[in-house]
Amino acid sequence: MICIGCPMGCVLTVSRDGNGELQVEGATCGRGKAYGIKEMTAPERTVTALVRVEGCRQPLCVKTAKPVPKGKIFEVLESIKAVTAVPPVNIGDVVIPDVCGTGVAVVATRYVRRG
Amino acid sequence: MIEVEVLVVGAGPAGLAAAIAAREAGCSKVLILERDDAPGGILQQCIHPGFGLHRFKEELTGPEYAQRFIDRVNAENIPVQCRTMVLDISQDRKVTAVSPENGVQVFSAKAVVLAMGCRERPRGALMIPGTRPAGVYTAGTAQRLVNMEGLMPGKRVVVLGSGDIGLIMSRRMTFQGAKVLACVELMPYSSGLKRNIVQCLDDFGIPLLLSHTVTKIHGRERVEGVTVMRVDERRVPVPGSEQYFECDTLMLSVGLIPENELSLKAGVKLSPVTGGPEVDDSMQTGVPGVFACGNVLHVHDLVDYVSLESETAGRAAAAFALGGGAGDVKKIPVSDGFGVRGCVPQEISAAGSDDKVALSFRPAGVYRKAWWRVRSGDKVLHKQFAMILTPGESQRVELNRKLFEGLDGVVVEVVQSEEKQ
Ligand SMILES: Cc1cc2nc3c(=O)[nH]c(=O)nc-3n(C[C@H](O)[C@H](O)[C@H](O)COP(=O)(O)OP(=O)(O)OC[C@H]3O[C@@H](n4cnc5c(N)ncnc54)[C@H](O)[C@@H]3O)c2cc1C
Ligand code: SF4
């Protein structure tokens, strides 16, 4: 498995030791260890997407404030597609408070000035 | 003629960081010229996460990363003149620009920072036989269309080239409802970052066809399909390996070229390897008072390092503008050894002011379990082990300037302990 925690892209090997504990080899830093275990048990991704803006052709870019379960990516995208933002928008403004019951908010990543 | 101390060309992350550093180093008259409508450069269209992990210890999207620098530029009251295209730079740093608001303007700058970024290798640079129908886009153009204009280039897509923009756009097109059939790469390895291969292709089951290429584009008005073939070690298509993909869009992600027409006009010498100016460790080009940083200098994977490098350039430009330059100092040449392509800087100044000297390069091939080192004769200045070195991931190190004292030259090279792939 390749760690995506940062562009170093360390090659990780995750295995179970004698006590059934997950062991991660090859990580350069703690993030990599955590990633290896997470990816084996409950993989997550940050999703970025585009939202329609009222009265404006340029879409608003948004992201999930935290990673969401990998299996829910397309469900999350559908929910994002259904909303329309109203300017003005600031970076960090909440677009969807809790997307698909993940407990994660979708927030704006760009400013949009009024019309 | 408008007098400025430090004039920065381009308001991408490189130009923004250089301008802030120049101001912090004591220049009151700093000006940024940008041809686009707004500052931010290519980051404006890079809406995916993955920026700023090194710098801010937080994963930001491109626009968010850029905004942090734009906020600082605004806080420092550094003027950014947008919609202004720089047309010419002379050796004595007279900069000519044109804009709808101000017409033609000529600036006289004590120091100039080149931060024009890079552009994509166009399709003309590739020789694919077949018709020339609509539906062939560079990945960056597609990215701009989708992320900034809200348009969709097509529904069934084949991507040629596995550069990062192509990978990122494979995922974006998938997210926007298109079907990405395959990512086709001529080389036996991808030039994209690992994490992009994992998160943009593997996650969605998009096949990465290594050692393959598009040999024919079908369709008259619009792309109807492409023929893909396997290539041998000499990159020649293998007869009988044809595969046909029915698609309406071919997206090209075949590399970036530093944008250096202006640098040439200023008399700056370009490196045949990086395609960007040759610089010393203060990012000064061969023309005194002209500095370069960011993608115009060499194509970066990580914007965090663009910012760092540009701060060095901005500081040095400020010192030059305020003090008139250090005069003739000894320069220690840096050369590419085995397995190393395009080490930047090409020279290290014996009299530089920063304590640290940053060196970065791209591996020339894929090397597993290899060392790379900085050496001068028998003296090894730095040595570092890597599980894998690939051309897709540039390597970087910061060394103490003291280490270079009294040397006549250094070479950066890969030393293999085991087999080469
Ligand atoms: C698609 C893509 C994805 C990327 N993904 C990542 C990632 O996930 N993580 C990461 O860390 N990095 C990533 N990068 C790299 C990073 O974004 C770039 O290295 C960085 O943006 C380069 O900054 P720059 O300022 O040198 O160039 P640019 O951002 O290109 O800025 C150059 C500016 O100069 C202006 N300009 C050019 N010529 C003139 C002229 N004659 N007159 C006036 N203005 C001019 C341009 O309009 C532009 O605004 C990615 C890059 C691309 C292209
Ligand atoms: S293990 Fe650490 S250093 Fe290696 S890729 Fe993961 S986050 Fe980066």
CSV table of N, CA, C and O in Angstrom, one decimal, chain B residues 215-267:
chain,number,residue,atom,x,y,z
B,215,THR,N,-2.3,5.8,-30.8
B,215,THR,CA,-1.7,5.9,-32.1
B,215,THR,C,-2.6,6.4,-33.2
B,215,THR,O,-2.2,6.8,-34.2
B,216,LYS,N,-3.9,6.6,-32.8
B,216,LYS,CA,-4.8,7.1,-33.8
B,216,LYS,C,-6.0,7.8,-33.2
B,216,LYS,O,-6.6,7.2,-32.2
B,217,ILE,N,-6.4,8.9,-33.7
B,217,ILE,CA,-7.7,9.6,-33.2
B,217,ILE,C,-8.7,9.4,-34.3
B,217,ILE,O,-8.4,9.7,-35.5
B,218,HIS,N,-9.9,8.8,-34.0
B,218,HIS,CA,-10.9,8.6,-34.9
B,218,HIS,C,-12.0,9.7,-34.8
B,218,HIS,O,-12.2,10.2,-33.7
B,219,GLY,N,-12.7,9.9,-35.9
B,219,GLY,CA,-13.8,10.9,-35.9
B,219,GLY,C,-13.5,12.1,-36.8
B,219,GLY,O,-12.4,12.5,-36.9
B,220,ARG,N,-14.6,12.6,-37.4
B,220,ARG,CA,-14.3,13.8,-38.3
B,220,ARG,C,-14.6,15.1,-37.6
B,220,ARG,O,-13.7,15.9,-37.5
B,221,GLU,N,-15.8,15.3,-37.2
B,221,GLU,CA,-16.2,16.6,-36.5
B,221,GLU,C,-15.8,16.5,-35.1
B,221,GLU,O,-15.3,17.5,-34.5
B,222,ARG,N,-16.1,15.4,-34.5
B,222,ARG,CA,-15.9,15.2,-33.0
B,222,ARG,C,-15.2,13.9,-32.8
B,222,ARG,O,-15.3,13.0,-33.6
B,223,VAL,N,-14.4,13.8,-31.8
B,223,VAL,CA,-13.7,12.5,-31.5
B,223,VAL,C,-14.7,11.4,-31.3
B,223,VAL,O,-15.7,11.6,-30.6
B,224,GLU,N,-14.5,10.3,-32.0
B,224,GLU,CA,-15.4,9.1,-31.8
B,224,GLU,C,-14.7,8.0,-31.1
B,224,GLU,O,-15.4,7.1,-30.6
B,225,GLY,N,-13.4,8.0,-31.2
B,225,GLY,CA,-12.7,7.0,-30.5
B,225,GLY,C,-11.2,7.1,-30.7
B,225,GLY,O,-10.8,8.0,-31.5
B,226,VAL,N,-10.4,6.3,-30.0
B,226,VAL,CA,-9.0,6.4,-30.2
B,226,VAL,C,-8.4,4.9,-30.2
B,226,VAL,O,-9.0,4.0,-29.6
B,227,THR,N,-7.4,4.8,-31.0
B,227,THR,CA,-6.7,3.5,-30.9
B,227,THR,C,-5.5,3.6,-30.0
B,227,THR,O,-4.7,4.6,-30.1
B,228,VAL,N,-5.4,2.6,-29.1
B,228,VAL,CA,-4.3,2.6,-28.2
B,228,VAL,C,-3.4,1.3,-28.4
B,228,VAL,O,-3.9,0.3,-28.7
B,229,MET,N,-2.1,1.5,-28.4
B,229,MET,CA,-1.2,0.4,-28.6
B,229,MET,C,-0.1,0.3,-27.6
B,229,MET,O,0.2,1.3,-27.0
B,230,ARG,N,0.3,-0.9,-27.3
B,230,ARG,CA,1.4,-1.1,-26.4
B,230,ARG,C,2.7,-0.7,-27.1
B,230,ARG,O,2.8,-0.8,-28.3
B,231,VAL,N,3.7,-0.3,-26.4
B,231,VAL,CA,5.0,0.1,-27.0
B,231,VAL,C,6.1,-0.8,-26.4
B,231,VAL,O,6.0,-1.3,-25.3
B,232,ASP,N,7.1,-1.0,-27.2
B,232,ASP,CA,8.3,-1.8,-26.7
B,232,ASP,C,9.3,-0.9,-26.0
B,232,ASP,O,9.0,0.3,-25.8
B,233,GLU,N,10.4,-1.4,-25.6
B,233,GLU,CA,11.4,-0.6,-24.9
B,233,GLU,C,11.9,0.6,-25.6
B,233,GLU,O,12.3,1.6,-25.0
B,234,ARG,N,11.8,0.5,-26.9
B,234,ARG,CA,12.2,1.7,-27.7
B,234,ARG,C,11.1,2.7,-28.0
B,234,ARG,O,11.2,3.6,-28.8
B,235,ARG,N,10.0,2.4,-27.3
B,235,ARG,CA,8.7,3.2,-27.4
B,235,ARG,C,8.1,3.1,-28.8
B,235,ARG,O,7.5,4.1,-29.3
B,236,VAL,N,8.3,2.0,-29.5
B,236,VAL,CA,7.7,1.8,-30.8
B,236,VAL,C,6.5,0.9,-30.6
B,236,VAL,O,6.6,-0.1,-29.9
B,237,PRO,N,5.3,1.3,-31.2
B,237,PRO,CA,4.1,0.5,-31.0
B,237,PRO,C,4.3,-0.9,-31.5
B,237,PRO,O,4.9,-1.2,-32.5
B,238,VAL,N,3.8,-1.9,-30.7
B,238,VAL,CA,3.9,-3.3,-31.0
B,238,VAL,C,2.7,-3.7,-31.9
B,238,VAL,O,1.6,-3.5,-31.5
B,239,PRO,N,3.0,-4.2,-33.2
B,239,PRO,CA,1.9,-4.5,-34.1
B,239,PRO,C,1.1,-5.6,-33.4
B,239,PRO,O,1.6,-6.5,-32.7
B,240,GLY,N,-0.2,-5.5,-33.7
B,240,GLY,CA,-1.2,-6.5,-33.1
B,240,GLY,C,-1.7,-6.2,-31.7
B,240,GLY,O,-2.5,-6.8,-31.2
B,241,SER,N,-1.1,-5.1,-31.1
B,241,SER,CA,-1.6,-4.8,-29.7
B,241,SER,C,-2.7,-3.7,-29.7
B,241,SER,O,-3.0,-3.1,-28.7
B,242,GLU,N,-3.3,-3.4,-30.9
B,242,GLU,CA,-4.3,-2.4,-31.0
B,242,GLU,C,-5.5,-2.7,-30.1
B,242,GLU,O,-6.0,-3.8,-30.0
B,243,GLN,N,-5.9,-1.6,-29.4
B,243,GLN,CA,-7.2,-1.6,-28.6
B,243,GLN,C,-8.0,-0.4,-29.0
B,243,GLN,O,-7.4,0.7,-29.2
B,244,TYR,N,-9.3,-0.6,-29.2
B,244,TYR,CA,-10.1,0.6,-29.6
B,244,TYR,C,-10.9,1.1,-28.4
B,244,TYR,O,-11.5,0.2,-27.8
B,245,PHE,N,-10.9,2.3,-28.1
B,245,PHE,CA,-11.7,2.9,-27.1
B,245,PHE,C,-12.7,3.9,-27.7
B,245,PHE,O,-12.3,4.8,-28.4
B,246,GLU,N,-14.0,3.6,-27.5
B,246,GLU,CA,-15.0,4.5,-28.0
B,246,GLU,C,-15.1,5.7,-27.0
B,246,GLU,O,-15.4,5.5,-25.8
B,247,CYS,N,-14.8,6.9,-27.4
B,247,CYS,CA,-14.9,8.0,-26.5
B,247,CYS,C,-15.1,9.3,-27.3
B,247,CYS,O,-15.0,9.4,-28.5
B,248,ASP,N,-15.6,10.4,-26.6
B,248,ASP,CA,-15.8,11.6,-27.2
B,248,ASP,C,-14.8,12.7,-26.9
B,248,ASP,O,-14.8,13.8,-27.3
B,249,THR,N,-13.9,12.3,-26.0
B,249,THR,CA,-12.9,13.3,-25.5
B,249,THR,C,-11.5,12.6,-25.3
B,249,THR,O,-11.5,11.5,-24.7
B,250,LEU,N,-10.5,13.2,-25.8
B,250,LEU,CA,-9.1,12.8,-25.5
B,250,LEU,C,-8.5,13.9,-24.7
B,250,LEU,O,-8.4,15.1,-25.2
B,251,MET,N,-8.0,13.6,-23.5
B,251,MET,CA,-7.4,14.6,-22.7
B,251,MET,C,-5.9,14.4,-22.6
B,251,MET,O,-5.4,13.3,-22.4
B,252,LEU,N,-5.1,15.5,-22.9
B,252,LEU,CA,-3.7,15.3,-22.9
B,252,LEU,C,-3.0,15.9,-21.7
B,252,LEU,O,-3.3,17.0,-21.3
B,253,SER,N,-2.2,15.0,-21.1
B,253,SER,CA,-1.5,15.5,-19.9
B,253,SER,C,0.0,15.1,-20.1
B,253,SER,O,0.4,14.1,-19.5
B,254,VAL,N,0.6,15.8,-21.0
B,254,VAL,CA,1.9,15.3,-21.5
B,254,VAL,C,3.1,16.2,-21.1
B,254,VAL,O,4.1,16.3,-21.8
B,255,GLY,N,2.9,17.0,-20.0
B,255,GLY,CA,4.0,17.7,-19.5
B,255,GLY,C,3.8,19.2,-19.6
B,255,GLY,O,2.9,19.8,-20.3
B,256,LEU,N,4.6,19.9,-18.8
B,256,LEU,CA,4.6,21.3,-18.7
B,256,LEU,C,5.9,21.9,-19.2
B,256,LEU,O,6.9,21.3,-19.0
B,257,ILE,N,5.8,23.1,-19.7
B,257,ILE,CA,7.0,23.8,-20.2
B,257,ILE,C,7.1,25.1,-19.5
B,257,ILE,O,6.1,25.9,-19.6
B,258,PRO,N,8.2,25.5,-18.8
B,258,PRO,CA,8.3,26.8,-18.2
B,258,PRO,C,8.1,27.9,-19.3
B,258,PRO,O,8.5,27.7,-20.5
B,259,GLU,N,7.4,28.9,-18.9
B,259,GLU,CA,7.0,30.0,-19.9
B,259,GLU,C,8.1,31.1,-19.9
B,259,GLU,O,8.1,31.9,-19.0
B,260,ASN,N,9.0,31.0,-20.9
B,260,ASN,CA,10.2,31.8,-20.8
B,260,ASN,C,10.5,32.8,-21.9
B,260,ASN,O,11.6,33.2,-22.0
B,261,GLU,N,9.4,33.1,-22.7
B,261,GLU,CA,9.7,34.1,-23.8
B,261,GLU,C,10.3,35.4,-23.2
B,261,GLU,O,11.2,35.9,-23.7
B,262,LEU,N,9.7,35.8,-22.1
B,262,LEU,CA,10.2,37.1,-21.5
B,262,LEU,C,11.6,37.0,-21.0
B,262,LEU,O,12.4,37.9,-21.1
B,263,SER,N,11.9,35.8,-20.4
B,263,SER,CA,13.2,35.6,-19.8
B,263,SER,C,14.3,35.8,-21.0
B,263,SER,O,15.3,36.4,-20.8
B,264,LEU,N,13.9,35.2,-22.1
B,264,LEU,CA,14.8,35.3,-23.3
B,264,LEU,C,15.0,36.7,-23.7
B,264,LEU,O,16.1,37.1,-24.0
B,265,LYS,N,13.9,37.4,-23.7
B,265,LYS,CA,14.0,38.9,-24.1
B,265,LYS,C,14.9,39.6,-23.1
B,265,LYS,O,15.6,40.5,-23.6
B,266,ALA,N,14.9,39.2,-21.9
B,266,ALA,CA,15.8,39.9,-20.9
B,266,ALA,C,17.2,39.5,-21.0
B,266,ALA,O,18.1,40.0,-20.3
B,267,GLY,N,17.5,38.5,-21.9
B,267,GLY,CA,18.9,38.1,-22.1
B,267,GLY,C,19.3,37.0,-21.1
B,267,GLY,O,20.4,36.7,-20.9
